[in-house]
mmCIF file of C-alpha atoms and ligand atoms in Angstrom:
data_model
loop_
_atom_site.group_PDB
_atom_site.id
_atom_site.type_symbol
_atom_site.label_atom_id
_atom_site.label_comp_id
_atom_site.label_asym_id
_atom_site.label_seq_id
_atom_site.Cartn_x
_atom_site.Cartn_y
_atom_site.Cartn_z
ATOM 1 C CA UNK A 14 35.141 91.958 -26.195
ATOM 2 C CA UNK A 15 35.524 90.768 -29.813
ATOM 3 C CA UNK A 16 33.242 87.520 -29.740
ATOM 4 C CA UNK A 17 34.164 84.132 -31.997
ATOM 5 C CA UNK A 18 32.487 81.254 -32.364
ATOM 6 C CA UNK A 19 34.450 77.797 -30.124
ATOM 7 C CA UNK A 20 35.537 76.144 -33.431
ATOM 8 C CA UNK A 21 38.372 78.819 -33.589
ATOM 9 C CA UNK A 22 39.574 77.852 -30.122
ATOM 10 C CA UNK A 23 42.593 76.306 -29.033
ATOM 11 C CA UNK A 24 42.166 74.657 -25.185
ATOM 12 C CA UNK A 25 42.223 77.829 -23.017
ATOM 13 C CA UNK A 26 43.917 78.005 -19.572
ATOM 14 C CA UNK A 27 40.616 79.331 -18.008
ATOM 15 C CA UNK A 28 37.051 79.063 -18.899
ATOM 16 C CA UNK A 29 34.699 81.231 -17.546
ATOM 17 C CA UNK A 30 31.299 80.626 -18.204
ATOM 18 C CA UNK A 31 29.047 84.505 -18.238
ATOM 19 C CA UNK A 32 29.756 87.455 -18.281
ATOM 20 C CA UNK A 33 28.884 90.035 -15.602
ATOM 21 C CA UNK A 34 30.700 92.088 -13.804
ATOM 22 C CA UNK A 35 32.393 88.665 -11.835
ATOM 23 C CA UNK A 36 33.044 86.575 -14.393
ATOM 24 C CA UNK A 37 34.820 89.680 -17.029
ATOM 25 C CA UNK A 38 36.839 90.970 -13.254
ATOM 26 C CA UNK A 39 37.564 87.373 -12.939
ATOM 27 C CA UNK A 40 38.480 87.125 -17.286
ATOM 28 C CA UNK A 41 40.606 90.554 -17.301
ATOM 29 C CA UNK A 42 42.680 89.787 -13.696
ATOM 30 C CA UNK A 43 43.660 85.886 -14.879
ATOM 31 C CA UNK A 44 44.384 87.346 -18.334
ATOM 32 C CA UNK A 45 46.467 90.444 -16.376
ATOM 33 C CA UNK A 46 48.005 86.923 -14.926
ATOM 34 C CA UNK A 47 48.915 85.399 -17.953
ATOM 35 C CA UNK A 48 46.980 83.102 -19.035
ATOM 36 C CA UNK A 49 44.901 82.287 -21.233
ATOM 37 C CA UNK A 50 41.163 83.115 -21.336
ATOM 38 C CA UNK A 51 37.773 82.475 -22.640
ATOM 39 C CA UNK A 52 35.218 83.312 -21.508
ATOM 40 C CA UNK A 53 31.615 81.971 -22.486
ATOM 41 C CA UNK A 54 28.109 84.086 -22.615
ATOM 42 C CA UNK A 55 24.737 83.735 -24.053
ATOM 43 C CA UNK A 56 24.817 87.642 -23.962
ATOM 44 C CA UNK A 57 27.465 90.061 -23.800
ATOM 45 C CA UNK A 58 25.889 93.221 -22.155
ATOM 46 C CA UNK A 59 22.463 91.747 -22.104
ATOM 47 C CA UNK A 60 20.301 92.459 -18.918
ATOM 48 C CA UNK A 61 21.417 90.372 -16.291
ATOM 49 C CA UNK A 62 21.512 91.398 -12.423
ATOM 50 C CA UNK A 63 24.796 93.264 -13.738
ATOM 51 C CA UNK A 64 23.378 95.878 -15.954
ATOM 52 C CA UNK A 65 20.211 96.272 -13.802
ATOM 53 C CA UNK A 66 22.305 97.513 -10.683
ATOM 54 C CA UNK A 67 22.806 100.939 -9.103
ATOM 55 C CA UNK A 68 26.119 100.644 -8.712
ATOM 56 C CA UNK A 69 26.820 101.485 -4.981
ATOM 57 C CA UNK A 70 29.856 100.999 -3.344
ATOM 58 C CA UNK A 71 28.661 101.352 -0.291
ATOM 59 C CA UNK A 72 29.840 99.209 3.244
ATOM 60 C CA UNK A 73 29.620 102.037 4.968
ATOM 61 C CA UNK A 74 26.174 102.619 4.267
ATOM 62 C CA UNK A 75 25.364 98.654 4.329
ATOM 63 C CA UNK A 76 26.689 97.539 6.825
ATOM 64 C CA UNK A 77 24.275 96.031 8.525
ATOM 65 C CA UNK A 78 24.926 92.925 12.457
ATOM 66 C CA UNK A 79 25.668 89.604 11.539
ATOM 67 C CA UNK A 80 27.794 90.702 8.497
ATOM 68 C CA UNK A 81 31.342 91.609 9.516
ATOM 69 C CA UNK A 82 32.992 89.322 7.858
ATOM 70 C CA UNK A 83 31.874 90.048 4.517
ATOM 71 C CA UNK A 84 32.011 93.577 5.485
ATOM 72 C CA UNK A 85 35.819 93.721 5.727
ATOM 73 C CA UNK A 86 36.005 91.848 2.276
ATOM 74 C CA UNK A 87 33.232 94.689 0.696
ATOM 75 C CA UNK A 88 36.074 97.386 2.605
ATOM 76 C CA UNK A 89 38.901 95.519 1.254
ATOM 77 C CA UNK A 90 37.423 95.751 -2.386
ATOM 78 C CA UNK A 91 35.695 98.987 -1.984
ATOM 79 C CA UNK A 92 39.359 100.704 -1.210
ATOM 80 C CA UNK A 93 40.942 98.351 -4.540
ATOM 81 C CA UNK A 94 38.261 99.686 -6.566
ATOM 82 C CA UNK A 95 40.448 103.378 -7.698
ATOM 83 C CA UNK A 96 43.212 101.067 -8.793
ATOM 84 C CA UNK A 97 41.047 98.611 -10.111
ATOM 85 C CA UNK A 98 39.287 100.845 -11.762
ATOM 86 C CA UNK A 99 42.545 103.397 -12.857
ATOM 87 C CA UNK A 100 44.313 99.750 -14.433
ATOM 88 C CA UNK A 101 40.451 98.806 -16.282
ATOM 89 C CA UNK A 102 40.372 102.506 -18.482
ATOM 90 C CA UNK A 103 44.522 102.288 -19.086
ATOM 91 C CA UNK A 104 44.222 98.457 -20.568
ATOM 92 C CA UNK A 105 40.700 99.722 -22.252
ATOM 93 C CA UNK A 106 40.120 102.677 -23.171
ATOM 94 C CA UNK A 107 36.862 102.702 -21.715
ATOM 95 C CA UNK A 108 35.812 105.237 -18.431
ATOM 96 C CA UNK A 109 34.572 103.111 -16.247
ATOM 97 C CA UNK A 110 31.996 105.611 -14.314
ATOM 98 C CA UNK A 111 33.826 105.715 -11.532
ATOM 99 C CA UNK A 112 32.464 108.797 -8.816
ATOM 100 C CA UNK A 113 33.931 109.890 -5.177
ATOM 101 C CA UNK A 114 32.017 111.830 -4.346
ATOM 102 C CA UNK A 115 30.479 110.215 -0.958
ATOM 103 C CA UNK A 116 27.191 109.163 0.043
ATOM 104 C CA UNK A 117 24.634 110.737 2.080
ATOM 105 C CA UNK A 118 22.562 108.454 4.097
ATOM 106 C CA UNK A 119 19.573 109.961 5.339
ATOM 107 C CA UNK A 120 16.591 109.502 8.583
ATOM 108 C CA UNK A 121 13.132 110.373 7.537
ATOM 109 C CA UNK A 122 11.705 110.009 11.146
ATOM 110 C CA UNK A 123 13.357 110.250 14.703
ATOM 111 C CA UNK A 124 13.090 106.297 14.670
ATOM 112 C CA UNK A 125 14.778 105.971 11.534
ATOM 113 C CA UNK A 126 17.611 108.472 13.037
ATOM 114 C CA UNK A 127 17.400 105.985 15.689
ATOM 115 C CA UNK A 128 18.596 102.852 13.361
ATOM 116 C CA UNK A 129 21.088 104.870 11.439
ATOM 117 C CA UNK A 130 22.710 105.545 15.084
ATOM 118 C CA UNK A 131 22.316 101.991 16.112
ATOM 119 C CA UNK A 132 24.439 101.292 12.457
ATOM 120 C CA UNK A 133 27.130 103.765 13.496
ATOM 121 C CA UNK A 134 28.561 101.675 16.212
ATOM 122 C CA UNK A 135 28.580 99.151 14.065
ATOM 123 C CA UNK A 136 30.626 101.086 11.349
ATOM 124 C CA UNK A 137 32.984 102.294 14.276
ATOM 125 C CA UNK A 138 33.851 98.963 15.082
ATOM 126 C CA UNK A 139 34.715 98.124 11.151
ATOM 127 C CA UNK A 140 36.778 101.071 11.121
ATOM 128 C CA UNK A 141 34.374 102.950 8.280
ATOM 129 C CA UNK A 142 34.129 106.537 9.201
ATOM 130 C CA UNK A 143 31.418 108.111 9.170
ATOM 131 C CA UNK A 144 30.302 111.938 9.972
ATOM 132 C CA UNK A 145 26.790 112.538 11.616
ATOM 133 C CA UNK A 146 24.762 115.276 10.545
ATOM 134 C CA UNK A 147 21.830 117.298 11.631
ATOM 135 C CA UNK A 148 18.626 117.588 9.186
ATOM 136 C CA UNK A 149 19.521 120.896 8.029
ATOM 137 C CA UNK A 150 23.527 119.930 7.421
ATOM 138 C CA UNK A 151 22.322 117.242 5.422
ATOM 139 C CA UNK A 152 19.968 119.965 3.280
ATOM 140 C CA UNK A 153 23.527 122.243 3.388
ATOM 141 C CA UNK A 154 25.327 118.824 1.478
ATOM 142 C CA UNK A 155 21.789 118.044 -0.668
ATOM 143 C CA UNK A 156 19.266 120.946 -1.264
ATOM 144 C CA UNK A 157 16.762 119.132 -2.479
ATOM 145 C CA UNK A 158 16.297 116.773 0.112
ATOM 146 C CA UNK A 159 12.631 116.991 1.903
ATOM 147 C CA UNK A 160 12.521 119.769 4.344
ATOM 148 C CA UNK A 161 10.977 117.016 7.035
ATOM 149 C CA UNK A 162 14.744 114.356 6.610
ATOM 150 C CA UNK A 163 15.933 114.287 10.459
ATOM 151 C CA UNK A 164 19.533 114.060 9.646
ATOM 152 C CA UNK A 165 21.709 111.551 8.819
ATOM 153 C CA UNK A 166 25.408 110.458 8.055
ATOM 154 C CA UNK A 167 28.052 110.967 5.732
ATOM 155 C CA UNK A 168 30.133 108.406 4.742
ATOM 156 C CA UNK A 169 32.597 110.287 2.418
ATOM 157 C CA UNK A 170 34.573 107.045 1.248
ATOM 158 C CA UNK A 171 31.370 105.293 0.175
ATOM 159 C CA UNK A 172 31.119 105.935 -3.921
ATOM 160 C CA UNK A 173 30.133 104.738 -6.763
ATOM 161 C CA UNK A 174 30.202 103.194 -10.417
ATOM 162 C CA UNK A 175 28.394 102.608 -13.700
ATOM 163 C CA UNK A 176 28.060 99.191 -14.086
ATOM 164 C CA UNK A 177 26.858 99.339 -17.747
ATOM 165 C CA UNK A 178 30.136 101.507 -18.510
ATOM 166 C CA UNK A 179 32.382 98.980 -16.292
ATOM 167 C CA UNK A 180 30.701 96.321 -17.933
ATOM 168 C CA UNK A 181 32.201 97.708 -21.606
ATOM 169 C CA UNK A 182 35.467 98.585 -20.057
ATOM 170 C CA UNK A 183 35.928 95.236 -18.391
ATOM 171 C CA UNK A 184 35.637 93.422 -22.125
ATOM 172 C CA UNK A 185 38.002 95.977 -23.519
ATOM 173 C CA UNK A 186 40.075 95.861 -21.026
ATOM 174 C CA UNK A 187 39.439 92.013 -21.055
ATOM 175 C CA UNK A 188 40.425 91.679 -24.333
ATOM 176 C CA UNK A 189 43.705 93.361 -24.846
ATOM 177 C CA UNK A 190 44.878 91.515 -22.284
ATOM 178 C CA UNK A 191 44.140 88.586 -24.688
ATOM 179 C CA UNK A 192 40.261 87.067 -23.717
ATOM 180 C CA UNK A 193 38.529 86.525 -25.719
ATOM 181 C CA UNK A 194 34.585 85.693 -25.972
ATOM 182 C CA UNK A 195 31.846 82.931 -27.237
ATOM 183 C CA UNK A 196 28.485 83.777 -27.539
ATOM 184 C CA UNK A 197 26.689 80.559 -26.760
ATOM 185 C CA UNK A 198 24.295 78.932 -24.253
ATOM 186 C CA UNK A 199 26.195 76.304 -22.128
ATOM 187 C CA UNK A 200 24.474 73.153 -22.192
ATOM 188 C CA UNK A 201 26.839 71.168 -20.269
ATOM 189 C CA UNK A 202 29.517 70.828 -17.525
ATOM 190 C CA UNK A 203 32.219 68.067 -19.843
ATOM 191 C CA UNK A 204 34.048 66.033 -16.958
ATOM 192 C CA UNK A 205 36.150 63.383 -17.493
ATOM 193 C CA UNK A 206 36.513 60.144 -16.103
ATOM 194 C CA UNK A 207 39.076 61.027 -13.642
ATOM 195 C CA UNK A 208 36.583 63.674 -12.546
ATOM 196 C CA UNK A 209 38.010 66.676 -13.463
ATOM 197 C CA UNK A 210 36.358 69.628 -15.324
ATOM 198 C CA UNK A 211 37.941 69.607 -18.991
ATOM 199 C CA UNK A 212 35.227 72.253 -20.535
ATOM 200 C CA UNK A 213 31.867 72.918 -21.471
ATOM 201 C CA UNK A 214 29.509 71.724 -24.534
ATOM 202 C CA UNK A 215 27.471 73.788 -25.733
ATOM 203 C CA UNK A 216 24.156 74.105 -27.355
ATOM 204 C CA UNK A 217 25.370 74.919 -30.695
ATOM 205 C CA UNK A 218 26.768 71.389 -30.777
ATOM 206 C CA UNK A 219 30.581 72.366 -30.038
ATOM 207 C CA UNK A 220 32.720 72.298 -26.618
ATOM 208 C CA UNK A 221 34.770 74.537 -25.420
ATOM 209 C CA UNK A 222 37.961 72.673 -23.543
ATOM 210 C CA UNK A 223 39.739 74.196 -21.231
ATOM 211 C CA UNK A 224 42.422 73.542 -18.110
ATOM 212 C CA UNK A 225 40.160 74.919 -15.629
ATOM 213 C CA UNK A 226 36.677 75.942 -15.285
ATOM 214 C CA UNK A 227 35.192 79.159 -13.067
ATOM 215 C CA UNK A 228 31.436 79.548 -12.793
ATOM 216 C CA UNK A 229 30.475 82.693 -12.851
ATOM 217 C CA UNK A 230 27.185 82.612 -13.903
ATOM 218 C CA UNK A 231 25.158 84.723 -11.221
ATOM 219 C CA UNK A 232 21.666 82.894 -10.207
ATOM 220 C CA UNK A 233 22.025 80.299 -12.972
ATOM 221 C CA UNK A 234 25.102 78.846 -12.260
ATOM 222 C CA UNK A 235 24.050 76.061 -9.491
ATOM 223 C CA UNK A 236 21.942 74.357 -12.905
ATOM 224 C CA UNK A 237 24.091 74.206 -15.122
ATOM 225 C CA UNK A 238 23.412 70.527 -15.986
ATOM 226 C CA UNK A 239 26.743 68.052 -15.176
ATOM 227 C CA UNK A 240 28.090 69.651 -12.357
ATOM 228 C CA UNK A 241 28.230 66.597 -9.688
ATOM 229 C CA UNK A 242 25.571 66.940 -7.280
ATOM 230 C CA UNK A 243 26.483 68.669 -3.871
ATOM 231 C CA UNK A 244 29.502 70.694 -5.792
ATOM 232 C CA UNK A 245 27.701 74.154 -5.966
ATOM 233 C CA UNK A 246 25.026 75.198 -3.093
ATOM 234 C CA UNK A 247 22.022 76.588 -4.099
ATOM 235 C CA UNK A 248 21.399 80.181 -5.182
ATOM 236 C CA UNK A 249 18.158 81.863 -4.620
ATOM 237 C CA UNK A 250 17.078 84.415 -6.756
ATOM 238 C CA UNK A 251 16.338 87.866 -5.170
ATOM 239 C CA UNK A 252 14.138 90.458 -6.723
ATOM 240 C CA UNK A 253 14.971 93.976 -7.453
ATOM 241 C CA UNK A 254 13.205 96.410 -9.060
ATOM 242 C CA UNK A 255 14.363 99.465 -9.503
ATOM 243 C CA UNK A 256 13.443 103.011 -11.953
ATOM 244 C CA UNK A 257 15.967 105.390 -14.442
ATOM 245 C CA UNK A 258 14.730 108.954 -14.368
ATOM 246 C CA UNK A 259 16.088 111.292 -16.731
ATOM 247 C CA UNK A 260 16.800 115.018 -15.529
ATOM 248 C CA UNK A 261 15.717 117.432 -18.222
ATOM 249 C CA UNK A 262 18.476 118.906 -19.911
ATOM 250 C CA UNK A 263 20.544 122.138 -18.649
ATOM 251 C CA UNK A 264 19.335 121.346 -14.923
ATOM 252 C CA UNK A 265 20.811 119.673 -12.406
ATOM 253 C CA UNK A 266 20.075 116.599 -11.157
ATOM 254 C CA UNK A 267 18.073 116.847 -7.681
ATOM 255 C CA UNK A 268 21.125 114.967 -5.811
ATOM 256 C CA UNK A 269 24.590 115.250 -6.783
ATOM 257 C CA UNK A 270 25.888 112.223 -4.699
ATOM 258 C CA UNK A 271 24.631 108.762 -3.676
ATOM 259 C CA UNK A 272 21.101 109.061 -1.343
ATOM 260 C CA UNK A 273 20.493 106.293 0.517
ATOM 261 C CA UNK A 274 17.552 106.337 2.627
ATOM 262 C CA UNK A 275 15.099 104.895 5.727
ATOM 263 C CA UNK A 276 12.195 106.016 5.491
ATOM 264 C CA UNK A 277 10.076 104.644 8.138
ATOM 265 C CA UNK A 278 11.891 101.583 8.063
ATOM 266 C CA UNK A 279 12.150 101.004 4.256
ATOM 267 C CA UNK A 280 15.486 101.519 2.319
ATOM 268 C CA UNK A 281 15.460 103.401 -0.466
ATOM 269 C CA UNK A 282 18.468 105.180 -2.795
ATOM 270 C CA UNK A 283 19.064 107.257 -4.985
ATOM 271 C CA UNK A 284 22.090 107.080 -7.457
ATOM 272 C CA UNK A 285 23.423 109.491 -9.765
ATOM 273 C CA UNK A 286 25.023 109.418 -12.995
ATOM 274 C CA UNK A 287 27.519 111.891 -14.613
ATOM 275 C CA UNK A 288 24.551 111.543 -17.785
ATOM 276 C CA UNK A 289 22.087 113.026 -15.676
ATOM 277 C CA UNK A 290 20.200 109.772 -15.368
ATOM 278 C CA UNK A 291 19.148 108.953 -11.467
ATOM 279 C CA UNK A 292 18.996 105.393 -9.964
ATOM 280 C CA UNK A 293 16.402 104.704 -7.803
ATOM 281 C CA UNK A 294 15.961 101.363 -6.269
ATOM 282 C CA UNK A 295 15.371 98.941 -4.627
ATOM 283 C CA UNK A 296 12.822 96.254 -4.112
ATOM 284 C CA UNK A 297 14.479 92.889 -2.109
ATOM 285 C CA UNK A 298 11.879 89.939 -2.773
ATOM 286 C CA UNK A 299 12.220 86.167 -2.115
ATOM 287 C CA UNK A 300 10.281 84.604 -4.907
ATOM 288 C CA UNK A 301 11.554 82.713 -7.180
ATOM 289 C CA UNK A 302 12.479 83.342 -11.157
ATOM 290 C CA UNK A 303 9.505 85.982 -11.202
ATOM 291 C CA UNK A 304 10.901 88.441 -13.320
ATOM 292 C CA UNK A 305 7.938 90.675 -13.489
ATOM 293 C CA UNK A 306 8.055 94.426 -13.208
ATOM 294 C CA UNK A 307 5.189 94.933 -10.601
ATOM 295 C CA UNK A 308 3.089 97.996 -9.877
ATOM 296 C CA UNK A 309 3.232 97.222 -6.409
ATOM 297 C CA UNK A 310 7.369 97.212 -6.276
ATOM 298 C CA UNK A 311 7.648 100.486 -8.272
ATOM 299 C CA UNK A 312 5.640 102.409 -6.421
ATOM 300 C CA UNK A 313 7.258 101.438 -3.025
ATOM 301 C CA UNK A 314 10.574 102.752 -4.446
ATOM 302 C CA UNK A 315 8.914 105.917 -5.812
ATOM 303 C CA UNK A 316 7.220 106.431 -2.835
ATOM 304 C CA UNK A 317 10.514 106.594 -0.786
ATOM 305 C CA UNK A 318 12.369 107.783 -2.650
ATOM 306 C CA UNK A 319 9.298 111.183 -3.004
ATOM 307 C CA UNK A 320 9.228 111.153 0.808
ATOM 308 C CA UNK A 321 13.261 112.182 0.651
ATOM 309 C CA UNK A 322 13.590 113.871 -2.221
ATOM 310 C CA UNK A 323 10.164 115.505 -3.589
ATOM 311 C CA UNK A 324 11.957 116.182 -6.769
ATOM 312 C CA UNK A 325 12.013 112.634 -8.199
ATOM 313 C CA UNK A 326 8.484 112.923 -9.572
ATOM 314 C CA UNK A 327 8.813 115.804 -11.689
ATOM 315 C CA UNK A 328 10.997 113.168 -13.588
ATOM 316 C CA UNK A 329 10.732 111.770 -16.631
ATOM 317 C CA UNK A 330 10.682 107.488 -16.075
ATOM 318 C CA UNK A 331 13.648 106.491 -19.154
ATOM 319 C CA UNK A 332 13.579 102.553 -18.014
ATOM 320 C CA UNK A 333 12.535 100.533 -15.656
ATOM 321 C CA UNK A 334 14.090 96.936 -14.544
ATOM 322 C CA UNK A 335 14.481 94.059 -12.666
ATOM 323 C CA UNK A 336 17.011 92.176 -11.795
ATOM 324 C CA UNK A 337 18.019 88.736 -9.918
ATOM 325 C CA UNK A 338 20.356 89.562 -6.578
ATOM 326 C CA UNK A 339 22.018 85.925 -6.468
ATOM 327 C CA UNK A 340 21.772 84.880 -2.562
ATOM 328 C CA UNK A 341 23.859 81.966 -1.305
ATOM 329 C CA UNK A 342 23.199 80.134 1.650
ATOM 330 C CA UNK A 343 24.652 82.639 4.199
ATOM 331 C CA UNK A 344 24.539 86.074 1.671
ATOM 332 C CA UNK A 345 28.431 85.393 0.975
ATOM 333 C CA UNK A 346 29.957 85.004 -1.973
ATOM 334 C CA UNK A 347 31.205 81.703 -3.307
ATOM 335 C CA UNK A 348 34.836 81.988 -4.328
ATOM 336 C CA UNK A 349 37.775 79.769 -5.662
ATOM 337 C CA UNK A 350 38.324 75.726 -5.968
ATOM 338 C CA UNK A 351 35.414 73.449 -5.480
ATOM 339 C CA UNK A 352 35.241 69.454 -4.974
ATOM 340 C CA UNK A 353 35.920 68.678 -8.412
ATOM 341 C CA UNK A 354 39.588 69.405 -9.821
ATOM 342 C CA UNK A 355 39.743 72.113 -12.621
ATOM 343 C CA UNK A 356 36.511 73.401 -11.391
ATOM 344 C CA UNK A 357 35.987 77.009 -9.592
ATOM 345 C CA UNK A 358 33.550 79.144 -8.859
ATOM 346 C CA UNK A 359 32.573 82.914 -7.985
ATOM 347 C CA UNK A 360 28.572 83.379 -7.195
ATOM 348 C CA UNK A 361 27.123 84.256 -4.692
ATOM 349 C CA UNK A 362 27.754 88.027 -4.462
ATOM 350 C CA UNK A 363 23.927 88.787 -3.557
ATOM 351 C CA UNK A 364 23.904 92.413 -2.821
ATOM 352 C CA UNK A 365 27.546 93.385 -3.472
ATOM 353 C CA UNK A 366 28.642 91.505 -6.622
ATOM 354 C CA UNK A 367 29.394 95.193 -8.071
ATOM 355 C CA UNK A 368 31.247 96.238 -4.700
ATOM 356 C CA UNK A 369 33.088 93.022 -4.801
ATOM 357 C CA UNK A 370 33.994 92.793 -8.617
ATOM 358 C CA UNK A 371 37.941 94.068 -7.757
ATOM 359 C CA UNK A 372 38.220 91.608 -5.168
ATOM 360 C CA UNK A 373 37.162 88.863 -6.617
ATOM 361 C CA UNK A 374 38.888 89.696 -10.002
ATOM 362 C CA UNK A 375 41.757 89.657 -7.775
ATOM 363 C CA UNK A 376 41.094 86.485 -5.416
ATOM 364 C CA UNK A 377 40.202 84.942 -8.287
ATOM 365 C CA UNK A 378 42.910 85.464 -10.629
ATOM 366 C CA UNK A 379 45.491 84.356 -7.745
ATOM 367 C CA UNK A 380 43.536 80.673 -6.942
ATOM 368 C CA UNK A 381 43.677 80.017 -10.696
ATOM 369 C CA UNK A 382 47.551 80.483 -11.121
ATOM 370 C CA UNK A 383 48.245 79.070 -7.721
ATOM 371 C CA UNK A 384 45.206 76.788 -7.065
ATOM 372 C CA UNK A 385 44.612 78.486 -3.359
ATOM 373 C CA UNK A 386 42.448 81.680 -2.401
ATOM 374 C CA UNK A 387 44.274 84.303 -0.840
ATOM 375 C CA UNK A 388 44.150 84.882 3.276
ATOM 376 C CA UNK A 389 41.930 87.270 2.972
ATOM 377 C CA UNK A 390 39.229 85.535 0.972
ATOM 378 C CA UNK A 391 39.810 81.768 2.651
ATOM 379 C CA UNK A 392 36.353 82.417 4.397
ATOM 380 C CA UNK A 393 34.024 82.521 1.377
ATOM 381 C CA UNK A 394 35.653 78.982 -0.194
ATOM 382 C CA UNK A 395 33.482 77.973 -2.588
ATOM 383 C CA UNK A 396 34.197 74.478 -1.007
ATOM 384 C CA UNK A 397 33.182 75.848 2.922
ATOM 385 C CA UNK A 398 29.524 74.198 3.206
ATOM 386 C CA UNK A 399 30.232 71.096 0.726
ATOM 387 C CA UNK A 400 33.677 70.278 1.815
ATOM 388 C CA UNK A 401 37.302 69.777 -0.647
ATOM 389 C CA UNK A 402 40.212 70.995 -1.499
ATOM 390 C CA UNK A 403 39.776 74.718 -0.086
ATOM 391 C CA UNK A 404 37.461 74.479 2.322
ATOM 392 C CA UNK A 405 38.218 76.923 5.167
ATOM 393 C CA UNK A 406 37.028 73.974 7.880
ATOM 394 C CA UNK A 407 39.292 72.800 10.401
ATOM 395 C CA UNK A 408 42.234 71.920 8.937
ATOM 396 C CA UNK A 409 42.042 75.167 6.876
ATOM 397 C CA UNK A 410 42.526 74.322 3.479
ATOM 398 C CA UNK A 411 45.690 75.403 1.112
ATOM 399 C CA UNK A 412 46.666 78.693 1.952
ATOM 400 C CA UNK A 413 49.427 81.130 1.355
ATOM 401 C CA UNK A 414 51.709 82.325 3.616
ATOM 402 C CA UNK A 415 52.060 86.178 4.827
ATOM 403 C CA UNK A 416 49.456 87.687 3.493
ATOM 404 C CA UNK A 417 46.182 88.982 5.426
HETATM 405 N N1 LIG B 526 23.278 96.417 -3.238
HETATM 406 C C1 LIG B 526 21.763 97.504 -3.280
HETATM 407 C C2 LIG B 526 21.174 96.433 -3.701
HETATM 408 O O1 LIG B 526 21.606 94.909 -3.784
HETATM 409 O O2 LIG B 526 19.796 96.712 -3.906
#
């Protein structure tokens, strides 16, 4: 996306604050729906949760108890991905790094296998097909798995994408659909005397006016100055530390599809890229806005990855990285209109920002063009805990007929 200065801007229909996957998916889908869109961010493509993420599209192997409704949204989004990527690559002309090899979930010991088996029942309830495999069958699919791996599940429908390529594709597609980027820091949200959001004031001194403002700045969203109190729930940063390993030129990668594993109860994943890079992740640490890489965090990820695929220890470390997942109070995303007219949210995607990008883009484009979220997204209304338009409370809030 080409980046311009605020002074050259006439008011847009929509101003999106944030240029991560959620902000750009919203911008692209809104622009595709015919709205004029401006995106403002301090950085386009710089470090953020989206550029750190491994890019797993794996609801079947990520399903956990108590998250059934969220998982249904994740499955919807996963199923949108092939079409989303096809349109994106057509609009932007840039590859999105989508891979459809399926995901293998493996267990290190008998207790881990029992835990995975327990989750198998949940997956069946959610209609997520997985195939139970013996250790030998797992190794037939991924020969570099450790001999000790007890068994696992193959989720043929769980895929992956390269979030950095996806971001680039979204920037290109949004631009081709007319969206404009502004590189600046948002100083505050501008709310007029009638209590309506009118745009943002920038650090550089200018202002950008827009008919509607979407806050999609990840874990920084609630700290944007000028948001009336109680309108945006707090988001907690959940730190993830990851490593990127490089397979030597001409050698086969140690895994050919995403491998997720449980090692003595500790989850780990290995996600291969077309380039031969393998992403290992990730810690899940709740300790505020701490972005330090720690020896212990990286060791934990390497230790567990090595237990499952010993060959990873031979690979060169290409990069270590850390990101902050934006966790909402109930771990579910916050979407659509807020109690402030003209202000919408697309935030709080926690562990699922990459996976939920397509469904978020669609739901937000609908909310921006009609004023209401589609029915499938109403549970995730930004107002569910704060009240106001769109709240999915007893009276239901605004809705659209006919769609599930
Ligand atoms: N969705 C993977 C992670 O948050 O680590």
